[in-house]
Amino acid sequence: MRIYPITFYTFLIKDGDLDGNVDLIAKTCTCKEFDVKEFDVNQLPCAHALTCIRLRGFSFVDYCSPYYLSAFLVTAYSGEIHPVGQPSEWLVPEDIASKIVHPPVGRRGPGRPKKNRTPSFGEEVTQRRCTTCHRVGHNSHTCTSPKSSRPSSGMGSTSEIGEASGSHVNM
């Protein structure tokens, strides 16, 4: 991502396919994740805006909703929280009480769950390179190049190592 300042608060962004503008005063970005309408929904700046905020040395807190601050969390739990009582004493509306909630339709697939994480926005995925043939797409354990062209590890076989150290005992 490349950032080009236009004014002190506006920037030109070149991020792959996106060529757009960030305006820190209006809290807008052409990616629409920092736009005023979107800002009302998630109330957090996008990655482009965060880069511009960091470039100018501003505080990220000034561009986020106050709902994300610890003071609001403390305020939310500052009042009394009363227990709800027994389920038989609850006053549940009839339209809600008549609904039956069924278990999920989909089932977990067999086997171990997928371990790979989803890359973040803007994160570049690098492919592995084989240390034997230096080609992309596999590693040295799955390399198909002939074993004779592979460099040795520099250590001899176990029998050669034992003879060199004198640990073999002939009887």
XYZ file of N, CA and C in Angstrom:
513
model
N 0.850 -1.165 0.000
C 0.000 0.000 0.000
C 0.900 1.232 0.000
N 0.610 2.149 -0.909
C 1.355 3.403 -0.986
C 0.422 4.550 -0.647
N 0.934 5.475 0.173
C 0.165 6.630 0.628
C 0.849 7.893 0.102
N 0.075 8.763 -0.552
C 0.583 10.032 -1.047
C -0.250 11.155 -0.434
N 0.340 12.003 0.432
C -0.433 13.105 1.025
C -0.856 14.119 -0.036
N -2.121 14.526 0.015
C -2.638 15.591 -0.837
C -2.634 16.883 -0.031
N -3.292 16.857 1.118
C -3.219 17.930 2.104
C -2.841 17.268 3.416
N -2.917 18.018 4.489
C -2.531 17.444 5.774
C -3.510 16.357 6.225
N -4.775 16.453 5.809
C -5.793 15.507 6.256
C -6.347 14.626 5.136
N -5.933 14.824 3.893
C -6.403 13.984 2.792
C -5.216 13.301 2.127
N -5.461 12.079 1.647
C -4.388 11.250 1.112
C -4.870 10.509 -0.124
N -3.944 10.242 -1.039
C -4.190 9.383 -2.183
C -3.662 8.003 -1.817
N -4.477 6.974 -2.017
C -4.124 5.603 -1.650
C -3.959 4.788 -2.921
N -2.880 4.044 -3.026
C -2.694 3.075 -4.105
C -2.444 1.736 -3.431
N -3.485 0.882 -3.491
C -3.434 -0.419 -2.818
C -3.922 -1.481 -3.791
N -3.007 -2.044 -4.567
C -3.392 -3.059 -5.539
C -4.328 -2.477 -6.587
N -5.560 -2.973 -6.615
C -6.549 -2.496 -7.581
C -7.211 -1.203 -7.141
N -7.059 -0.820 -5.872
C -7.757 0.353 -5.344
C -6.881 1.594 -5.466
N -7.370 2.577 -6.191
C -6.779 3.911 -6.201
C -7.853 4.826 -5.655
N -7.658 5.335 -4.453
C -8.715 6.122 -3.842
C -8.188 7.184 -2.918
N -9.106 7.804 -2.198
C -8.778 8.902 -1.298
C -9.256 8.595 0.106
N -8.497 9.098 1.083
C -8.887 9.051 2.489
C -8.960 10.484 2.978
N -10.063 10.834 3.615
C -10.244 12.153 4.212
C -10.454 11.941 5.701
N -9.474 12.343 6.505
C -9.548 12.105 7.945
C -10.528 13.040 8.639
N -10.792 14.209 8.070
C -11.757 15.124 8.689
C -13.175 14.603 8.481
N -13.501 14.213 7.246
C -14.843 13.700 6.945
C -14.999 12.231 7.334
N -13.896 11.584 7.708
C -13.886 10.163 8.056
C -14.435 9.323 6.907
N -13.851 9.518 5.716
C -14.281 8.774 4.538
C -13.088 8.150 3.833
N -13.357 7.031 3.174
C -12.377 6.356 2.330
C -13.140 5.792 1.142
N -12.504 5.760 -0.031
C -13.197 5.260 -1.209
C -13.415 3.755 -1.167
N -12.792 3.048 -0.237
C -13.068 1.619 -0.095
C -14.404 1.386 0.595
N -15.026 2.445 1.085
C -16.351 2.449 1.714
C -16.386 1.766 3.080
N -15.247 1.340 3.603
C -15.248 0.756 4.942
C -15.103 1.830 6.012
N -14.664 3.034 5.622
C -14.470 4.133 6.572
C -15.448 5.251 6.254
N -16.386 4.987 5.342
C -17.356 5.990 4.931
C -18.271 6.323 6.102
N -18.899 7.482 6.031
C -19.754 7.933 7.131
C -20.871 6.931 7.390
N -21.479 6.388 6.327
C -22.557 5.420 6.520
C -22.027 4.143 7.158
N -20.914 3.645 6.644
C -20.325 2.443 7.232
C -19.778 2.733 8.623
N -19.282 3.952 8.814
C -18.723 4.306 10.117
C -19.797 4.256 11.189
N -21.044 4.528 10.806
C -22.133 4.424 11.767
C -22.387 2.977 12.161
N -22.071 2.030 11.265
C -22.340 0.622 11.542
C -21.268 0.024 12.448
N -20.013 -0.009 11.978
C -18.971 -0.639 12.791
C -18.149 0.365 13.578
N -18.178 1.625 13.188
C -17.546 2.729 13.903
C -16.049 2.523 14.129
N -15.395 1.900 13.149
C -13.947 1.709 13.185
C -13.351 2.122 11.843
N -12.166 2.728 11.833
C -11.532 3.097 10.564
C -11.003 1.871 9.820
N -10.938 1.973 8.486
C -10.413 0.887 7.665
C -8.880 0.889 7.717
N -8.271 -0.100 7.058
C -6.805 -0.221 7.063
C -6.142 0.976 6.387
N -6.774 1.526 5.343
C -6.199 2.687 4.659
C -6.182 3.895 5.592
N -7.303 4.108 6.286
C -7.388 5.244 7.204
C -6.424 5.073 8.371
N -6.286 3.856 8.881
C -5.353 3.619 9.988
C -3.920 3.940 9.574
N -3.553 3.608 8.336
C -2.207 3.915 7.850
C -1.992 5.423 7.776
N -3.001 6.153 7.313
C -2.896 7.621 7.236
C -2.847 8.241 8.627
N -3.629 7.700 9.552
C -3.628 8.200 10.932
C -2.247 8.002 11.553
N -1.656 6.841 11.321
C -0.322 6.564 11.853
C 0.727 7.456 11.198
N 0.576 7.713 9.894
C 1.523 8.564 9.168
C 1.567 9.969 9.757
N 0.424 10.499 10.156
C 0.363 11.841 10.737
C 0.617 11.840 12.245
N 0.692 10.682 12.863
C 0.969 10.615 14.299
C -0.240 10.910 15.162
N -1.444 10.783 14.590
C -2.659 11.009 15.361
C -2.976 9.776 16.202
N -3.856 9.956 17.165
C -4.291 8.854 18.016
C -5.414 8.088 17.323
N -5.318 6.763 17.328
C -6.366 5.933 16.743
C -7.684 6.097 17.487
N -7.591 6.393 18.777
C -8.779 6.512 19.622
C -9.685 7.637 19.133
N -9.100 8.697 18.580
C -9.895 9.830 18.108
C -10.767 9.468 16.909
N -10.441 8.396 16.205
C -11.170 8.011 15.007
C -12.042 6.780 15.225
N -12.094 6.267 16.433
C -12.942 5.125 16.762
C -14.111 5.589 17.614
N -15.132 4.780 17.651
C -16.292 5.097 18.475
C -15.909 5.035 19.947
N -16.480 5.904 20.773
C -16.193 5.827 22.208
C -16.716 4.538 22.840
N -17.577 3.806 22.136
C -18.083 2.538 22.671
C -16.978 1.502 22.825
N -15.872 1.668 22.121
C -14.757 0.729 22.214
C -13.784 1.078 23.339
N -14.009 2.154 24.048
C -13.117 2.567 25.131
C -13.478 1.833 26.417
N -12.489 1.646 27.268
C -12.727 0.930 28.523
C -13.655 1.709 29.448
N -13.685 3.031 29.336
C -14.586 3.827 30.179
C -16.047 3.479 29.895
N -16.389 3.217 28.641
C -17.759 2.829 28.315
C -18.073 1.436 28.839
N -17.098 0.548 28.837
C -17.314 -0.788 29.385
C -17.591 -0.711 30.878
N -16.829 0.116 31.573
C -17.044 0.295 33.012
C -18.415 0.911 33.262
N -18.800 1.882 32.443
C -20.107 2.523 32.594
C -21.240 1.530 32.342
N -21.061 0.640 31.386
C -22.109 -0.332 31.064
C -22.396 -1.258 32.239
N -21.395 -1.579 33.021
C -21.580 -2.498 34.138
C -21.572 -1.784 35.486
N -21.697 -0.465 35.500
C -21.652 0.266 36.766
C -22.963 0.161 37.536
N -24.061 -0.026 36.838
C -25.357 -0.130 37.511
C -25.566 -1.506 38.123
N -26.690 -1.639 38.793
C -27.023 -2.918 39.415
C -27.553 -3.881 38.364
N -27.195 -5.121 38.506
C -27.708 -6.169 37.631
C -28.478 -7.141 38.513
N -29.780 -7.223 38.286
C -30.634 -8.067 39.115
C -30.792 -9.438 38.472
N -30.888 -10.489 39.271
C -31.111 -11.822 38.708
C -32.493 -11.901 38.058
N -32.649 -12.776 37.096
C -33.900 -12.870 36.350
C -34.934 -13.762 37.026
N -34.553 -14.538 37.996
C -35.512 -15.389 38.698
C -35.693 -16.735 38.018
N -36.699 -17.466 38.479
C -36.980 -18.803 37.959
C -37.651 -18.705 36.587
N -37.378 -19.648 35.687
C -38.021 -19.614 34.364
C -39.550 -19.668 34.437
N -40.094 -20.283 35.473
C -41.557 -20.350 35.590
C -42.159 -18.979 35.895
N -41.361 -18.050 36.417
C -41.845 -16.716 36.764
C -41.664 -15.696 35.631
N -41.025 -16.084 34.546
C -40.756 -15.164 33.453
C -42.038 -14.823 32.709
N -42.152 -13.589 32.260
C -43.269 -13.158 31.432
C -42.793 -13.119 29.981
N -43.078 -14.208 29.256
C -42.628 -14.342 27.874
C -43.822 -14.091 26.960
N -43.688 -13.206 25.955
C -44.799 -12.977 25.021
C -45.212 -14.269 24.317
N -46.492 -14.382 23.999
C -47.041 -15.612 23.419
C -46.423 -15.936 22.063
N -46.158 -14.916 21.230
C -45.593 -15.189 19.908
C -44.180 -15.755 19.995
N -43.471 -15.426 21.045
C -42.122 -15.974 21.236
C -42.192 -17.337 21.904
N -43.083 -17.509 22.875
C -43.201 -18.780 23.589
C -43.686 -19.894 22.674
N -44.446 -19.563 21.634
C -44.978 -20.592 20.741
C -43.943 -21.078 19.726
N -42.847 -20.375 19.561
C -41.826 -20.777 18.595
C -40.984 -21.909 19.166
N -40.692 -22.868 18.319
C -39.856 -24.000 18.706
C -38.514 -23.840 18.004
N -37.464 -23.885 18.761
C -36.116 -23.749 18.212
C -35.543 -25.143 18.007
N -35.189 -25.439 16.767
C -34.628 -26.739 16.421
C -33.107 -26.657 16.371
N -32.438 -27.805 16.510
C -30.974 -27.792 16.391
C -30.557 -27.443 14.964
N -29.314 -27.047 14.767
C -28.853 -26.681 13.426
C -29.000 -27.840 12.441
N -29.284 -27.499 11.185
C -29.484 -28.511 10.156
C -28.146 -29.128 9.758
N -27.135 -28.296 9.576
C -25.828 -28.784 9.139
C -25.102 -29.534 10.241
N -24.324 -30.508 9.820
C -23.526 -31.265 10.775
C -22.057 -30.981 10.515
N -21.270 -31.118 11.561
C -19.831 -30.978 11.379
C -19.334 -32.123 10.528
N -18.408 -31.803 9.650
C -17.852 -32.830 8.790
C -16.952 -33.776 9.566
N -16.703 -34.952 9.007
C -15.833 -35.902 9.693
C -14.381 -35.440 9.635
N -13.602 -35.908 10.576
C -12.178 -35.605 10.581
C -11.824 -34.393 11.405
N -10.559 -34.116 11.412
C -10.036 -33.004 12.191
C -10.453 -31.673 11.556
N -10.811 -30.665 12.367
C -11.196 -29.368 11.801
C -10.025 -28.709 11.069
N -10.364 -27.865 10.105
C -9.353 -27.165 9.321
C -8.521 -26.269 10.229
N -7.205 -26.329 10.066
C -6.302 -25.575 10.927
C -5.874 -24.254 10.313
N -5.913 -24.152 8.984
C -5.420 -22.945 8.318
C -6.294 -21.751 8.657
N -5.673 -20.656 8.981
C -6.427 -19.449 9.292
C -6.698 -18.679 8.013
N -7.696 -17.821 8.062
C -8.037 -16.984 6.925
C -7.118 -15.769 6.932
N -6.423 -15.483 5.832
C -5.529 -14.318 5.819
C -6.301 -13.017 6.011
N -5.680 -12.070 6.669
C -6.291 -10.767 6.905
C -6.348 -9.969 5.610
N -7.147 -8.902 5.610
C -7.277 -8.034 4.445
C -5.919 -7.417 4.133
N -5.472 -7.555 2.911
C -4.214 -6.960 2.486
C -2.993 -7.812 2.788
N -3.177 -8.944 3.458
C -2.044 -9.803 3.800
C -1.636 -10.614 2.576
N -0.358 -10.598 2.268
C 0.140 -11.324 1.113
C 0.453 -12.758 1.511
N 0.043 -13.702 0.680
C 0.291 -15.113 0.929
C 1.552 -15.498 0.167
N 2.535 -16.032 0.874
C 3.777 -16.442 0.232
C 3.781 -17.949 0.058
N 4.307 -18.414 -1.067
C 4.397 -19.843 -1.304
C 5.733 -20.356 -0.793
N 5.728 -21.596 -0.374
C 6.953 -22.215 0.118
C 7.875 -22.533 -1.053
N 9.183 -22.495 -0.768
C 10.181 -22.780 -1.790
C 11.001 -23.977 -1.313
N 11.225 -24.919 -2.206
C 11.987 -26.126 -1.894
C 13.449 -25.753 -1.662
N 14.034 -26.277 -0.594
C 15.437 -25.981 -0.302
C 16.382 -26.841 -1.136
N 15.850 -27.851 -1.828
C 16.678 -28.713 -2.658
C 16.803 -28.180 -4.083
N 15.656 -27.988 -4.741
C 15.687 -27.546 -6.139
C 15.331 -26.072 -6.291
N 14.937 -25.415 -5.218
C 14.613 -23.984 -5.166
C 13.425 -23.605 -6.052
N 12.519 -24.555 -6.311
C 11.294 -24.249 -7.038
C 10.164 -24.016 -6.045
N 9.152 -23.285 -6.487
C 8.026 -22.917 -5.632
C 6.941 -23.977 -5.732
N 6.246 -24.239 -4.619
C 5.077 -25.110 -4.648
C 5.236 -26.412 -3.895
N 6.422 -26.739 -3.439
C 6.612 -27.956 -2.646
C 7.799 -27.748 -1.715
N 8.056 -28.741 -0.845
C 9.198 -28.652 0.060
C 10.180 -29.777 -0.249
N 11.248 -29.859 0.512
C 12.302 -30.825 0.208
C 11.853 -32.267 0.432
N 10.868 -32.493 1.301
C 10.396 -33.858 1.557
C 9.568 -34.396 0.393
N 8.887 -33.529 -0.327
C 8.059 -33.960 -1.454
C 8.701 -33.622 -2.793
N 9.986 -33.302 -2.797
C 10.690 -32.913 -4.016
C 10.818 -34.112 -4.950
N 10.561 -33.898 -6.241
C 10.623 -34.981 -7.222
C 11.943 -35.009 -7.983
N 12.862 -34.108 -7.678
C 14.152 -34.130 -8.372
C 14.938 -35.350 -7.900
N 15.847 -35.862 -8.741
C 16.602 -37.068 -8.365
C 17.394 -36.869 -7.077
N 17.451 -37.924 -6.272
C 18.144 -37.834 -4.992
C 19.641 -37.646 -5.169
N 20.209 -38.079 -6.300
C 21.651 -37.933 -6.504
C 22.045 -36.470 -6.653
N 21.120 -35.631 -7.151
C 21.462 -34.220 -7.316
C 21.254 -33.434 -6.032
N 20.645 -34.058 -5.040
C 20.423 -33.366 -3.775
C 21.729 -33.300 -2.992
N 22.046 -32.188 -2.382
C 23.273 -32.097 -1.586
C 23.131 -32.921 -0.311
N 24.235 -33.531 0.111
C 24.182 -34.328 1.341
C 24.235 -33.404 2.545
N 23.855 -33.940 3.690
C 23.797 -33.122 4.898
C 25.171 -32.905 5.507
N 26.206 -33.541 4.965
C 27.544 -33.334 5.490
C 27.928 -34.369 6.535
N 26.990 -35.181 6.964
C 27.286 -36.208 7.962
C 27.274 -37.561 7.266
N 28.128 -38.437 7.660
C 28.175 -39.765 7.077
C 27.082 -40.646 7.640
N 27.100 -41.916 7.260
C 26.108 -42.843 7.796
C 26.425 -43.120 9.256
N 25.521 -43.777 9.939
C 25.720 -44.019 11.373
C 26.890 -44.953 11.620
N 27.155 -45.876 10.695
C 28.290 -46.774 10.906
C 29.604 -46.015 10.755
N 29.664 -45.066 9.820
C 30.880 -44.276 9.655
C 31.117 -43.398 10.872
N 30.064 -42.856 11.442
C 30.204 -42.001 12.612
C 30.690 -42.821 13.796
N 30.137 -44.010 13.960
C 30.547 -44.861 15.074
C 32.003 -45.279 14.964
N 32.466 -45.600 13.739
C 33.855 -46.001 13.555
C 34.795 -44.842 13.813
N 34.390 -43.642 13.434
C 35.252 -42.487 13.616
C 35.395 -42.144 15.091
N 34.370 -42.367 15.879
C 34.457 -42.010 17.289
C 35.048 -43.133 18.126
N 35.191 -44.314 17.542
C 35.757 -45.428 18.289
C 34.769 -46.062 19.241
N 33.493 -45.897 19.002
C 32.510 -46.437 19.927
C 32.154 -47.882 19.621
N 32.589 -48.417 18.455
C 32.309 -49.818 18.150
C 33.266 -50.707 18.936
N 32.732 -51.769 19.420
C 33.562 -52.735 20.138
C 33.541 -54.031 19.346
N 34.697 -54.492 18.884
C 34.781 -55.754 18.147
C 35.106 -56.866 19.110
N 34.365 -57.944 19.053
C 34.618 -59.064 19.963
C 35.061 -60.263 19.220
